[in-house]
Amino acid sequence: MGSGFSAANNDGSPTTTSKQRPAGLGDLPENCLAMVLACLDPPDICNLARTNRAFYRASSADFIWEPKLPENYRNLAEKLIFYEGSSLSLGKKDIYAGLCCPIRFSSGTKEVWMEKRRGGICMVASWKGMKITGIDDRRYWTHIPTLQSRFHAIAYLQQIWWLEVEGDLEFEFPAGTYSFYFRLQLGRPSKGKNQQCSATSSSRYVHGWNIKPVRFQFSVSDGQHATSERFLNEQGKWLRYHVGDFVIEDSYKPVKIKYSMTQIDCTHQKGGLALDSVLICRNQIETRR
């Protein structure tokens, strides 16, 4: 008794037949597996690499990852992650993984990372690196520690007549179309991750934002600019206010962006506004494949 059985050949000699494992994708040559993986998005590649050794080895091929990296990936990697020249000795998979991890710079007031699925660059600039009228006067602004911010603190406006927030940044964005946002909340946020404020804390000190709109604007060093005016109405949750889009044509040329948020009508006070950051990200419509 066993897994096989005895039979006879034509000449009468016995032979043994046993069950064989059916062939699967993992039995393909490594270069063939790599060609299959090259057609997938990075998260799917990583998931398959966990299934067996054959997929894991095949997933390290440079030709899989290089088309998914930004055009200026060497410059970005050497300035943000590694030392000069180190990217030449690293695999493209390692560079991709490194760029997908959030990286702080500019004294910790800015953070940049690469979106895992489509490879677009995103950047967040904290309020800590902005010029804010009255920010050091506790009659107007307070600093609140909270886990709802990537930077673990936000600026909360209690009340003011003249709202003026300005900032700037410089970066080598890869070629493409980018969207620019301000991240704000009407109402005082809690210190924990729960974004739901109580009705009382959300509305008690919120005032003045439905009388005149807030003006958001930015300008790029190559002449592009955008302006948006919005009434702030929705309370109790963080919202991204879209200012506009801009286009980067040269991946190797740094661009400087100046931005501002103002409401300088002194006929009324306004308050109850939480300011976290500005966000720049690759336009999702353009990068969808």
PDB file of C-alpha atoms in Angstrom:
ATOM      1  CA  MET A   1       0.000   0.000   0.000  1.00  0.00           C
ATOM      2  CA  GLY A   2       1.354   3.469  -0.792  1.00  0.00           C
ATOM      3  CA  SER A   3       0.868   6.578  -2.804  1.00  0.00           C
ATOM      4  CA  GLY A   4       1.752   4.757  -6.026  1.00  0.00           C
ATOM      5  CA  PHE A   5       0.662   1.475  -7.542  1.00  0.00           C
ATOM      6  CA  SER A   6       2.390  -1.295  -9.470  1.00  0.00           C
ATOM      7  CA  ALA A   7       1.679  -2.093 -13.058  1.00  0.00           C
ATOM      8  CA  ALA A   8       3.387  -3.957 -15.877  1.00  0.00           C
ATOM      9  CA  ASN A   9       5.151  -2.595 -18.932  1.00  0.00           C
ATOM     10  CA  ASN A  10       4.762  -4.199 -22.330  1.00  0.00           C
ATOM     11  CA  ASP A  11       7.716  -6.462 -21.568  1.00  0.00           C
ATOM     12  CA  GLY A  12       6.167  -7.562 -18.302  1.00  0.00           C
ATOM     13  CA  SER A  13       8.515  -5.558 -16.012  1.00  0.00           C
ATOM     14  CA  PRO A  14       6.810  -3.726 -13.155  1.00  0.00           C
ATOM     15  CA  THR A  15       6.513   0.041 -13.110  1.00  0.00           C
ATOM     16  CA  THR A  16       5.400   2.509 -10.422  1.00  0.00           C
ATOM     17  CA  THR A  17       3.184   5.532 -11.026  1.00  0.00           C
ATOM     18  CA  SER A  18       2.808   8.352  -8.434  1.00  0.00           C
ATOM     19  CA  LYS A  19       0.815  11.567  -8.233  1.00  0.00           C
ATOM     20  CA  GLN A  20       2.665  14.701  -9.385  1.00  0.00           C
ATOM     21  CA  ARG A  21       2.121  18.306  -8.228  1.00  0.00           C
ATOM     22  CA  PRO A  22       0.467  20.376 -10.984  1.00  0.00           C
ATOM     23  CA  ALA A  23       2.644  23.125 -12.425  1.00  0.00           C
ATOM     24  CA  GLY A  24       1.901  26.695 -11.341  1.00  0.00           C
ATOM     25  CA  LEU A  25       3.116  30.243 -11.969  1.00  0.00           C
ATOM     26  CA  GLY A  26       5.879  29.706  -9.437  1.00  0.00           C
ATOM     27  CA  ASP A  27       7.440  27.095 -11.734  1.00  0.00           C
ATOM     28  CA  LEU A  28       8.012  29.606 -14.534  1.00  0.00           C
ATOM     29  CA  PRO A  29      11.546  30.890 -15.154  1.00  0.00           C
ATOM     30  CA  GLU A  30      12.421  33.902 -13.000  1.00  0.00           C
ATOM     31  CA  ASN A  31      12.685  36.284 -15.965  1.00  0.00           C
ATOM     32  CA  CYS A  32       9.191  35.275 -17.111  1.00  0.00           C
ATOM     33  CA  LEU A  33       7.779  35.927 -13.646  1.00  0.00           C
ATOM     34  CA  ALA A  34       9.464  39.334 -13.634  1.00  0.00           C
ATOM     35  CA  MET A  35       7.799  40.217 -16.935  1.00  0.00           C
ATOM     36  CA  VAL A  36       4.412  39.325 -15.454  1.00  0.00           C
ATOM     37  CA  LEU A  37       5.104  41.429 -12.345  1.00  0.00           C
ATOM     38  CA  ALA A  38       6.151  44.409 -14.453  1.00  0.00           C
ATOM     39  CA  CYS A  39       2.543  44.742 -15.655  1.00  0.00           C
ATOM     40  CA  LEU A  40       1.188  45.147 -12.112  1.00  0.00           C
ATOM     41  CA  ASP A  41       0.963  48.057  -9.669  1.00  0.00           C
ATOM     42  CA  PRO A  42       3.569  48.143  -6.866  1.00  0.00           C
ATOM     43  CA  PRO A  43       1.223  46.984  -4.038  1.00  0.00           C
ATOM     44  CA  ASP A  44       0.190  43.955  -6.127  1.00  0.00           C
ATOM     45  CA  ILE A  45       3.846  43.157  -6.866  1.00  0.00           C
ATOM     46  CA  CYS A  46       4.669  43.220  -3.155  1.00  0.00           C
ATOM     47  CA  ASN A  47       1.698  40.988  -2.317  1.00  0.00           C
ATOM     48  CA  LEU A  48       2.781  38.366  -4.854  1.00  0.00           C
ATOM     49  CA  ALA A  49       6.387  38.583  -3.629  1.00  0.00           C
ATOM     50  CA  ARG A  50       5.169  37.259  -0.267  1.00  0.00           C
ATOM     51  CA  THR A  51       3.672  34.093  -1.756  1.00  0.00           C
ATOM     52  CA  ASN A  52       6.888  32.164  -2.524  1.00  0.00           C
ATOM     53  CA  ARG A  53      10.614  32.495  -3.119  1.00  0.00           C
ATOM     54  CA  ALA A  54      10.320  32.504  -6.894  1.00  0.00           C
ATOM     55  CA  PHE A  55       8.088  35.599  -6.910  1.00  0.00           C
ATOM     56  CA  TYR A  56      10.238  37.228  -4.224  1.00  0.00           C
ATOM     57  CA  ARG A  57      13.426  36.867  -6.268  1.00  0.00           C
ATOM     58  CA  ALA A  58      11.698  37.945  -9.486  1.00  0.00           C
ATOM     59  CA  SER A  59      10.254  41.072  -7.820  1.00  0.00           C
ATOM     60  CA  SER A  60      13.738  42.558  -7.331  1.00  0.00           C
ATOM     61  CA  ALA A  61      14.411  43.022 -11.068  1.00  0.00           C
ATOM     62  CA  ASP A  62      15.332  46.643 -11.830  1.00  0.00           C
ATOM     63  CA  PHE A  63      13.342  46.721 -15.082  1.00  0.00           C
ATOM     64  CA  ILE A  64      10.140  46.224 -13.036  1.00  0.00           C
ATOM     65  CA  TRP A  65      10.651  49.287 -10.847  1.00  0.00           C
ATOM     66  CA  GLU A  66      12.479  51.848 -12.967  1.00  0.00           C
ATOM     67  CA  PRO A  67       9.440  52.752 -15.170  1.00  0.00           C
ATOM     68  CA  LYS A  68       7.414  53.279 -11.983  1.00  0.00           C
ATOM     69  CA  LEU A  69       9.899  55.742 -10.485  1.00  0.00           C
ATOM     70  CA  PRO A  70       9.808  59.517 -11.167  1.00  0.00           C
ATOM     71  CA  GLU A  71      12.073  60.755 -13.919  1.00  0.00           C
ATOM     72  CA  ASN A  72      14.330  62.520 -11.404  1.00  0.00           C
ATOM     73  CA  TYR A  73      14.358  59.683  -8.863  1.00  0.00           C
ATOM     74  CA  ARG A  74      18.152  59.722  -8.505  1.00  0.00           C
ATOM     75  CA  ASN A  75      18.148  63.394  -7.469  1.00  0.00           C
ATOM     76  CA  LEU A  76      15.257  62.874  -5.063  1.00  0.00           C
ATOM     77  CA  ALA A  77      16.827  59.777  -3.484  1.00  0.00           C
ATOM     78  CA  GLU A  78      20.240  61.387  -2.971  1.00  0.00           C
ATOM     79  CA  LYS A  79      18.825  64.611  -1.526  1.00  0.00           C
ATOM     80  CA  LEU A  80      16.153  63.071   0.681  1.00  0.00           C
ATOM     81  CA  ILE A  81      17.310  59.586   1.658  1.00  0.00           C
ATOM     82  CA  PHE A  82      20.858  58.661   0.761  1.00  0.00           C
ATOM     83  CA  TYR A  83      24.198  60.357   0.252  1.00  0.00           C
ATOM     84  CA  GLU A  84      25.460  61.588  -3.121  1.00  0.00           C
ATOM     85  CA  GLY A  85      26.249  58.761  -5.525  1.00  0.00           C
ATOM     86  CA  SER A  86      24.716  56.052  -3.341  1.00  0.00           C
ATOM     87  CA  SER A  87      21.695  55.574  -5.616  1.00  0.00           C
ATOM     88  CA  LEU A  88      23.987  54.118  -8.288  1.00  0.00           C
ATOM     89  CA  SER A  89      24.694  51.065  -6.139  1.00  0.00           C
ATOM     90  CA  LEU A  90      21.132  50.465  -4.927  1.00  0.00           C
ATOM     91  CA  GLY A  91      18.430  48.420  -6.591  1.00  0.00           C
ATOM     92  CA  LYS A  92      15.440  50.270  -8.042  1.00  0.00           C
ATOM     93  CA  LYS A  93      13.119  48.378  -5.684  1.00  0.00           C
ATOM     94  CA  ASP A  94      15.032  49.740  -2.682  1.00  0.00           C
ATOM     95  CA  ILE A  95      14.868  53.284  -4.039  1.00  0.00           C
ATOM     96  CA  TYR A  96      11.123  52.954  -4.647  1.00  0.00           C
ATOM     97  CA  ALA A  97      10.561  51.693  -1.102  1.00  0.00           C
ATOM     98  CA  GLY A  98      12.690  54.490   0.334  1.00  0.00           C
ATOM     99  CA  LEU A  99      10.819  57.242  -1.497  1.00  0.00           C
ATOM    100  CA  CYS A 100       7.467  55.833  -0.342  1.00  0.00           C
ATOM    101  CA  CYS A 101       8.425  56.464   3.299  1.00  0.00           C
ATOM    102  CA  PRO A 102       7.544  59.998   4.540  1.00  0.00           C
ATOM    103  CA  ILE A 103      10.691  62.113   4.780  1.00  0.00           C
ATOM    104  CA  ARG A 104      10.975  65.301   6.854  1.00  0.00           C
ATOM    105  CA  PHE A 105      13.091  68.272   5.784  1.00  0.00           C
ATOM    106  CA  SER A 106      13.287  72.069   6.205  1.00  0.00           C
ATOM    107  CA  SER A 107      13.771  71.797   9.993  1.00  0.00           C
ATOM    108  CA  GLY A 108      10.950  69.268  10.212  1.00  0.00           C
ATOM    109  CA  THR A 109       8.269  71.640   8.885  1.00  0.00           C
ATOM    110  CA  LYS A 110       7.806  69.841   5.553  1.00  0.00           C
ATOM    111  CA  GLU A 111       7.261  66.217   4.636  1.00  0.00           C
ATOM    112  CA  VAL A 112       7.432  64.516   1.253  1.00  0.00           C
ATOM    113  CA  TRP A 113       6.666  60.988   0.104  1.00  0.00           C
ATOM    114  CA  MET A 114       5.824  59.033  -3.028  1.00  0.00           C
ATOM    115  CA  GLU A 115       2.320  57.609  -3.436  1.00  0.00           C
ATOM    116  CA  LYS A 116       2.696  53.817  -3.375  1.00  0.00           C
ATOM    117  CA  ARG A 117       0.317  52.789  -6.140  1.00  0.00           C
ATOM    118  CA  ARG A 118       0.943  55.412  -8.848  1.00  0.00           C
ATOM    119  CA  GLY A 119       4.336  56.835  -7.911  1.00  0.00           C
ATOM    120  CA  GLY A 120       3.222  60.468  -7.639  1.00  0.00           C
ATOM    121  CA  ILE A 121       5.073  62.816  -5.293  1.00  0.00           C
ATOM    122  CA  CYS A 122       3.111  64.403  -2.413  1.00  0.00           C
ATOM    123  CA  MET A 123       4.219  67.155  -0.032  1.00  0.00           C
ATOM    124  CA  VAL A 124       2.810  68.597   3.172  1.00  0.00           C
ATOM    125  CA  ALA A 125       4.004  71.882   4.696  1.00  0.00           C
ATOM    126  CA  SER A 126       3.138  72.496   8.348  1.00  0.00           C
ATOM    127  CA  TRP A 127       1.785  75.780   9.734  1.00  0.00           C
ATOM    128  CA  LYS A 128       4.981  75.875  11.821  1.00  0.00           C
ATOM    129  CA  GLY A 129       6.923  77.006   8.754  1.00  0.00           C
ATOM    130  CA  MET A 130       4.426  79.729   7.776  1.00  0.00           C
ATOM    131  CA  LYS A 131       4.275  83.433   8.585  1.00  0.00           C
ATOM    132  CA  ILE A 132       1.011  83.985  10.502  1.00  0.00           C
ATOM    133  CA  THR A 133      -0.120  87.391  11.734  1.00  0.00           C
ATOM    134  CA  GLY A 134      -0.411  87.325  15.539  1.00  0.00           C
ATOM    135  CA  ILE A 135       0.725  83.700  15.907  1.00  0.00           C
ATOM    136  CA  ASP A 136       2.764  84.442  19.076  1.00  0.00           C
ATOM    137  CA  ASP A 137      -0.044  86.376  20.764  1.00  0.00           C
ATOM    138  CA  ARG A 138      -2.127  83.941  22.808  1.00  0.00           C
ATOM    139  CA  ARG A 139      -5.098  86.319  22.700  1.00  0.00           C
ATOM    140  CA  TYR A 140      -5.448  85.337  19.042  1.00  0.00           C
ATOM    141  CA  TRP A 141      -3.784  81.965  18.423  1.00  0.00           C
ATOM    142  CA  THR A 142      -3.051  78.866  20.499  1.00  0.00           C
ATOM    143  CA  HIS A 143      -0.995  75.788  19.645  1.00  0.00           C
ATOM    144  CA  ILE A 144      -2.861  72.537  20.251  1.00  0.00           C
ATOM    145  CA  PRO A 145      -1.109  69.133  20.346  1.00  0.00           C
ATOM    146  CA  THR A 146      -3.179  66.557  18.473  1.00  0.00           C
ATOM    147  CA  LEU A 147      -2.767  63.209  16.747  1.00  0.00           C
ATOM    148  CA  GLN A 148      -5.003  64.451  13.920  1.00  0.00           C
ATOM    149  CA  SER A 149      -2.015  66.208  12.331  1.00  0.00           C
ATOM    150  CA  ARG A 150       1.011  64.573  10.708  1.00  0.00           C
ATOM    151  CA  PHE A 151       3.067  67.118  12.687  1.00  0.00           C
ATOM    152  CA  HIS A 152       1.231  66.389  15.976  1.00  0.00           C
ATOM    153  CA  ALA A 153       0.189  70.013  16.549  1.00  0.00           C
ATOM    154  CA  ILE A 154      -2.105  72.582  14.922  1.00  0.00           C
ATOM    155  CA  ALA A 155      -2.605  76.347  15.186  1.00  0.00           C
ATOM    156  CA  TYR A 156      -6.029  77.313  16.519  1.00  0.00           C
ATOM    157  CA  LEU A 157      -7.426  80.799  15.896  1.00  0.00           C
ATOM    158  CA  GLN A 158      -9.551  81.991  18.822  1.00  0.00           C
ATOM    159  CA  GLN A 159     -10.491  85.364  17.360  1.00  0.00           C
ATOM    160  CA  ILE A 160      -8.914  88.059  15.207  1.00  0.00           C
ATOM    161  CA  TRP A 161      -9.833  90.972  12.962  1.00  0.00           C
ATOM    162  CA  TRP A 162      -7.060  90.471  10.375  1.00  0.00           C
ATOM    163  CA  LEU A 163      -6.356  86.922   9.147  1.00  0.00           C
ATOM    164  CA  GLU A 164      -3.187  86.589   7.109  1.00  0.00           C
ATOM    165  CA  VAL A 165      -1.195  83.389   6.570  1.00  0.00           C
ATOM    166  CA  GLU A 166       1.761  83.218   4.154  1.00  0.00           C
ATOM    167  CA  GLY A 167       4.310  80.583   3.240  1.00  0.00           C
ATOM    168  CA  ASP A 168       6.695  79.382   0.560  1.00  0.00           C
ATOM    169  CA  LEU A 169       8.524  76.241  -0.470  1.00  0.00           C
ATOM    170  CA  GLU A 170      11.055  75.114  -3.063  1.00  0.00           C
ATOM    171  CA  PHE A 171      11.327  71.614  -4.503  1.00  0.00           C
ATOM    172  CA  GLU A 172      12.217  69.568  -7.608  1.00  0.00           C
ATOM    173  CA  PHE A 173       8.797  68.164  -8.434  1.00  0.00           C
ATOM    174  CA  PRO A 174       8.738  65.479 -11.147  1.00  0.00           C
ATOM    175  CA  ALA A 175       6.988  66.533 -14.361  1.00  0.00           C
ATOM    176  CA  GLY A 176       3.200  66.412 -14.155  1.00  0.00           C
ATOM    177  CA  THR A 177       0.106  68.249 -12.957  1.00  0.00           C
ATOM    178  CA  TYR A 178      -0.273  68.987  -9.240  1.00  0.00           C
ATOM    179  CA  SER A 179      -3.129  70.143  -7.024  1.00  0.00           C
ATOM    180  CA  PHE A 180      -2.715  72.577  -4.112  1.00  0.00           C
ATOM    181  CA  TYR A 181      -4.849  72.455  -0.921  1.00  0.00           C
ATOM    182  CA  PHE A 182      -5.174  74.074   2.501  1.00  0.00           C
ATOM    183  CA  ARG A 183      -6.142  71.689   5.321  1.00  0.00           C
ATOM    184  CA  LEU A 184      -8.488  73.426   7.787  1.00  0.00           C
ATOM    185  CA  GLN A 185     -11.189  72.683  10.324  1.00  0.00           C
ATOM    186  CA  LEU A 186     -13.900  74.882  11.769  1.00  0.00           C
ATOM    187  CA  GLY A 187     -13.993  74.086  15.480  1.00  0.00           C
ATOM    188  CA  ARG A 188     -11.396  73.136  18.055  1.00  0.00           C
ATOM    189  CA  PRO A 189     -10.024  69.635  17.399  1.00  0.00           C
ATOM    190  CA  SER A 190      -9.500  67.096  20.146  1.00  0.00           C
ATOM    191  CA  LYS A 191      -6.061  65.824  21.097  1.00  0.00           C
ATOM    192  CA  GLY A 192      -6.760  62.239  20.043  1.00  0.00           C
ATOM    193  CA  LYS A 193      -7.197  60.628  16.634  1.00  0.00           C
ATOM    194  CA  ASN A 194     -10.973  60.820  16.798  1.00  0.00           C
ATOM    195  CA  GLN A 195     -11.983  63.628  14.443  1.00  0.00           C
ATOM    196  CA  GLN A 196     -15.517  63.897  15.795  1.00  0.00           C
ATOM    197  CA  CYS A 197     -15.776  66.979  17.994  1.00  0.00           C
ATOM    198  CA  SER A 198     -18.762  67.475  20.277  1.00  0.00           C
ATOM    199  CA  ALA A 199     -21.411  69.827  18.932  1.00  0.00           C
ATOM    200  CA  THR A 200     -20.650  72.338  21.690  1.00  0.00           C
ATOM    201  CA  SER A 201     -16.872  72.472  21.160  1.00  0.00           C
ATOM    202  CA  SER A 202     -17.328  72.607  17.384  1.00  0.00           C
ATOM    203  CA  SER A 203     -19.638  75.589  17.246  1.00  0.00           C
ATOM    204  CA  ARG A 204     -19.321  77.660  20.405  1.00  0.00           C
ATOM    205  CA  TYR A 205     -16.394  79.802  19.226  1.00  0.00           C
ATOM    206  CA  VAL A 206     -16.853  79.558  15.445  1.00  0.00           C
ATOM    207  CA  HIS A 207     -17.894  82.920  14.032  1.00  0.00           C
ATOM    208  CA  GLY A 208     -17.350  85.349  11.165  1.00  0.00           C
ATOM    209  CA  TRP A 209     -16.669  82.926   8.312  1.00  0.00           C
ATOM    210  CA  ASN A 210     -20.077  83.241   6.636  1.00  0.00           C
ATOM    211  CA  ILE A 211     -19.882  87.037   6.227  1.00  0.00           C
ATOM    212  CA  LYS A 212     -16.988  87.364   3.787  1.00  0.00           C
ATOM    213  CA  PRO A 213     -15.100  84.579   1.935  1.00  0.00           C
ATOM    214  CA  VAL A 214     -11.541  83.515   2.688  1.00  0.00           C
ATOM    215  CA  ARG A 215      -9.122  84.074  -0.180  1.00  0.00           C
ATOM    216  CA  PHE A 216      -6.640  81.287  -0.979  1.00  0.00           C
ATOM    217  CA  GLN A 217      -3.909  81.783  -3.558  1.00  0.00           C
ATOM    218  CA  PHE A 218      -0.536  80.552  -4.749  1.00  0.00           C
ATOM    219  CA  SER A 219       2.021  81.556  -7.375  1.00  0.00           C
ATOM    220  CA  VAL A 220       4.771  79.478  -8.972  1.00  0.00           C
ATOM    221  CA  SER A 221       8.176  80.892  -9.915  1.00  0.00           C
ATOM    222  CA  ASP A 222       7.499  80.184 -13.620  1.00  0.00           C
ATOM    223  CA  GLY A 223       4.478  82.529 -13.641  1.00  0.00           C
ATOM    224  CA  GLN A 224       1.604  80.133 -12.914  1.00  0.00           C
ATOM    225  CA  HIS A 225      -0.864  81.242 -10.258  1.00  0.00           C
ATOM    226  CA  ALA A 226      -4.317  80.480  -8.902  1.00  0.00           C
ATOM    227  CA  THR A 227      -6.841  82.159  -6.597  1.00  0.00           C
ATOM    228  CA  SER A 228      -9.905  80.701  -4.897  1.00  0.00           C
ATOM    229  CA  GLU A 229     -12.456  82.346  -2.584  1.00  0.00           C
ATOM    230  CA  ARG A 230     -14.506  80.175  -0.240  1.00  0.00           C
ATOM    231  CA  PHE A 231     -16.995  80.674   2.562  1.00  0.00           C
ATOM    232  CA  LEU A 232     -16.150  78.348   5.437  1.00  0.00           C
ATOM    233  CA  ASN A 233     -19.354  76.670   6.602  1.00  0.00           C
ATOM    234  CA  GLU A 234     -18.874  72.998   7.446  1.00  0.00           C
ATOM    235  CA  GLN A 235     -17.832  72.432  11.047  1.00  0.00           C
ATOM    236  CA  GLY A 236     -16.320  69.640  13.077  1.00  0.00           C
ATOM    237  CA  LYS A 237     -14.109  67.875  10.516  1.00  0.00           C
ATOM    238  CA  TRP A 238     -10.903  68.454   8.601  1.00  0.00           C
ATOM    239  CA  LEU A 239     -11.396  69.573   4.995  1.00  0.00           C
ATOM    240  CA  ARG A 240      -9.016  70.154   2.113  1.00  0.00           C
ATOM    241  CA  TYR A 241      -9.778  73.436   0.351  1.00  0.00           C
ATOM    242  CA  HIS A 242      -8.624  73.228  -3.260  1.00  0.00           C
ATOM    243  CA  VAL A 243      -6.836  76.377  -4.415  1.00  0.00           C
ATOM    244  CA  GLY A 244      -5.911  75.311  -7.946  1.00  0.00           C
ATOM    245  CA  ASP A 245      -3.562  73.238 -10.107  1.00  0.00           C
ATOM    246  CA  PHE A 246      -0.145  73.857 -11.638  1.00  0.00           C
ATOM    247  CA  VAL A 247       2.003  72.029 -14.189  1.00  0.00           C
ATOM    248  CA  ILE A 248       5.661  71.024 -13.884  1.00  0.00           C
ATOM    249  CA  GLU A 249       7.416  70.479 -17.212  1.00  0.00           C
ATOM    250  CA  ASP A 250      11.083  70.130 -16.161  1.00  0.00           C
ATOM    251  CA  SER A 251      11.741  67.494 -13.492  1.00  0.00           C
ATOM    252  CA  TYR A 252      15.267  68.739 -12.877  1.00  0.00           C
ATOM    253  CA  LYS A 253      14.503  72.410 -12.279  1.00  0.00           C
ATOM    254  CA  PRO A 254      13.509  73.451  -8.731  1.00  0.00           C
ATOM    255  CA  VAL A 255      10.364  75.590  -8.519  1.00  0.00           C
ATOM    256  CA  LYS A 256       9.468  78.021  -5.758  1.00  0.00           C
ATOM    257  CA  ILE A 257       5.841  78.331  -4.685  1.00  0.00           C
ATOM    258  CA  LYS A 258       4.441  81.176  -2.591  1.00  0.00           C
ATOM    259  CA  TYR A 259       1.000  80.758  -1.045  1.00  0.00           C
ATOM    260  CA  SER A 260      -1.371  82.613   1.259  1.00  0.00           C
ATOM    261  CA  MET A 261      -4.721  82.519   3.022  1.00  0.00           C
ATOM    262  CA  THR A 262      -6.329  85.851   3.932  1.00  0.00           C
ATOM    263  CA  GLN A 263      -9.516  87.399   5.267  1.00  0.00           C
ATOM    264  CA  ILE A 264      -8.627  91.003   5.977  1.00  0.00           C
ATOM    265  CA  ASP A 265     -12.043  92.643   6.169  1.00  0.00           C
ATOM    266  CA  CYS A 266     -11.776  94.417   9.540  1.00  0.00           C
ATOM    267  CA  THR A 267     -15.523  95.130   9.824  1.00  0.00           C
ATOM    268  CA  HIS A 268     -15.999  91.925  11.813  1.00  0.00           C
ATOM    269  CA  GLN A 269     -14.094  89.424  13.937  1.00  0.00           C
ATOM    270  CA  LYS A 270     -13.665  85.782  13.050  1.00  0.00           C
ATOM    271  CA  GLY A 271     -12.552  82.807  15.115  1.00  0.00           C
ATOM    272  CA  GLY A 272     -12.793  79.092  15.813  1.00  0.00           C
ATOM    273  CA  LEU A 273     -10.521  78.021  12.924  1.00  0.00           C
ATOM    274  CA  ALA A 274      -7.895  75.241  13.108  1.00  0.00           C
ATOM    275  CA  LEU A 275      -4.970  75.447  10.651  1.00  0.00           C
ATOM    276  CA  ASP A 276      -2.873  72.363  10.000  1.00  0.00           C
ATOM    277  CA  SER A 277      -0.983  72.498   6.712  1.00  0.00           C
ATOM    278  CA  VAL A 278      -0.951  72.866   2.947  1.00  0.00           C
ATOM    279  CA  LEU A 279      -0.899  69.793   0.721  1.00  0.00           C
ATOM    280  CA  ILE A 280       0.535  69.403  -2.775  1.00  0.00           C
ATOM    281  CA  CYS A 281      -0.152  66.132  -4.580  1.00  0.00           C
ATOM    282  CA  ARG A 282      -0.058  64.734  -8.092  1.00  0.00           C
ATOM    283  CA  ASN A 283      -3.348  65.221  -9.873  1.00  0.00           C
ATOM    284  CA  GLN A 284      -5.301  61.968  -9.472  1.00  0.00           C
ATOM    285  CA  ILE A 285      -7.095  62.215 -12.816  1.00  0.00           C
ATOM    286  CA  GLU A 286      -3.844  62.568 -14.700  1.00  0.00           C
ATOM    287  CA  THR A 287      -2.151  59.641 -12.929  1.00  0.00           C
ATOM    288  CA  ARG A 288      -5.057  57.185 -13.146  1.00  0.00           C
ATOM    289  CA  ARG A 289      -4.184  54.285 -15.457  1.00  0.00           C
TER     290      ARG A 289
END
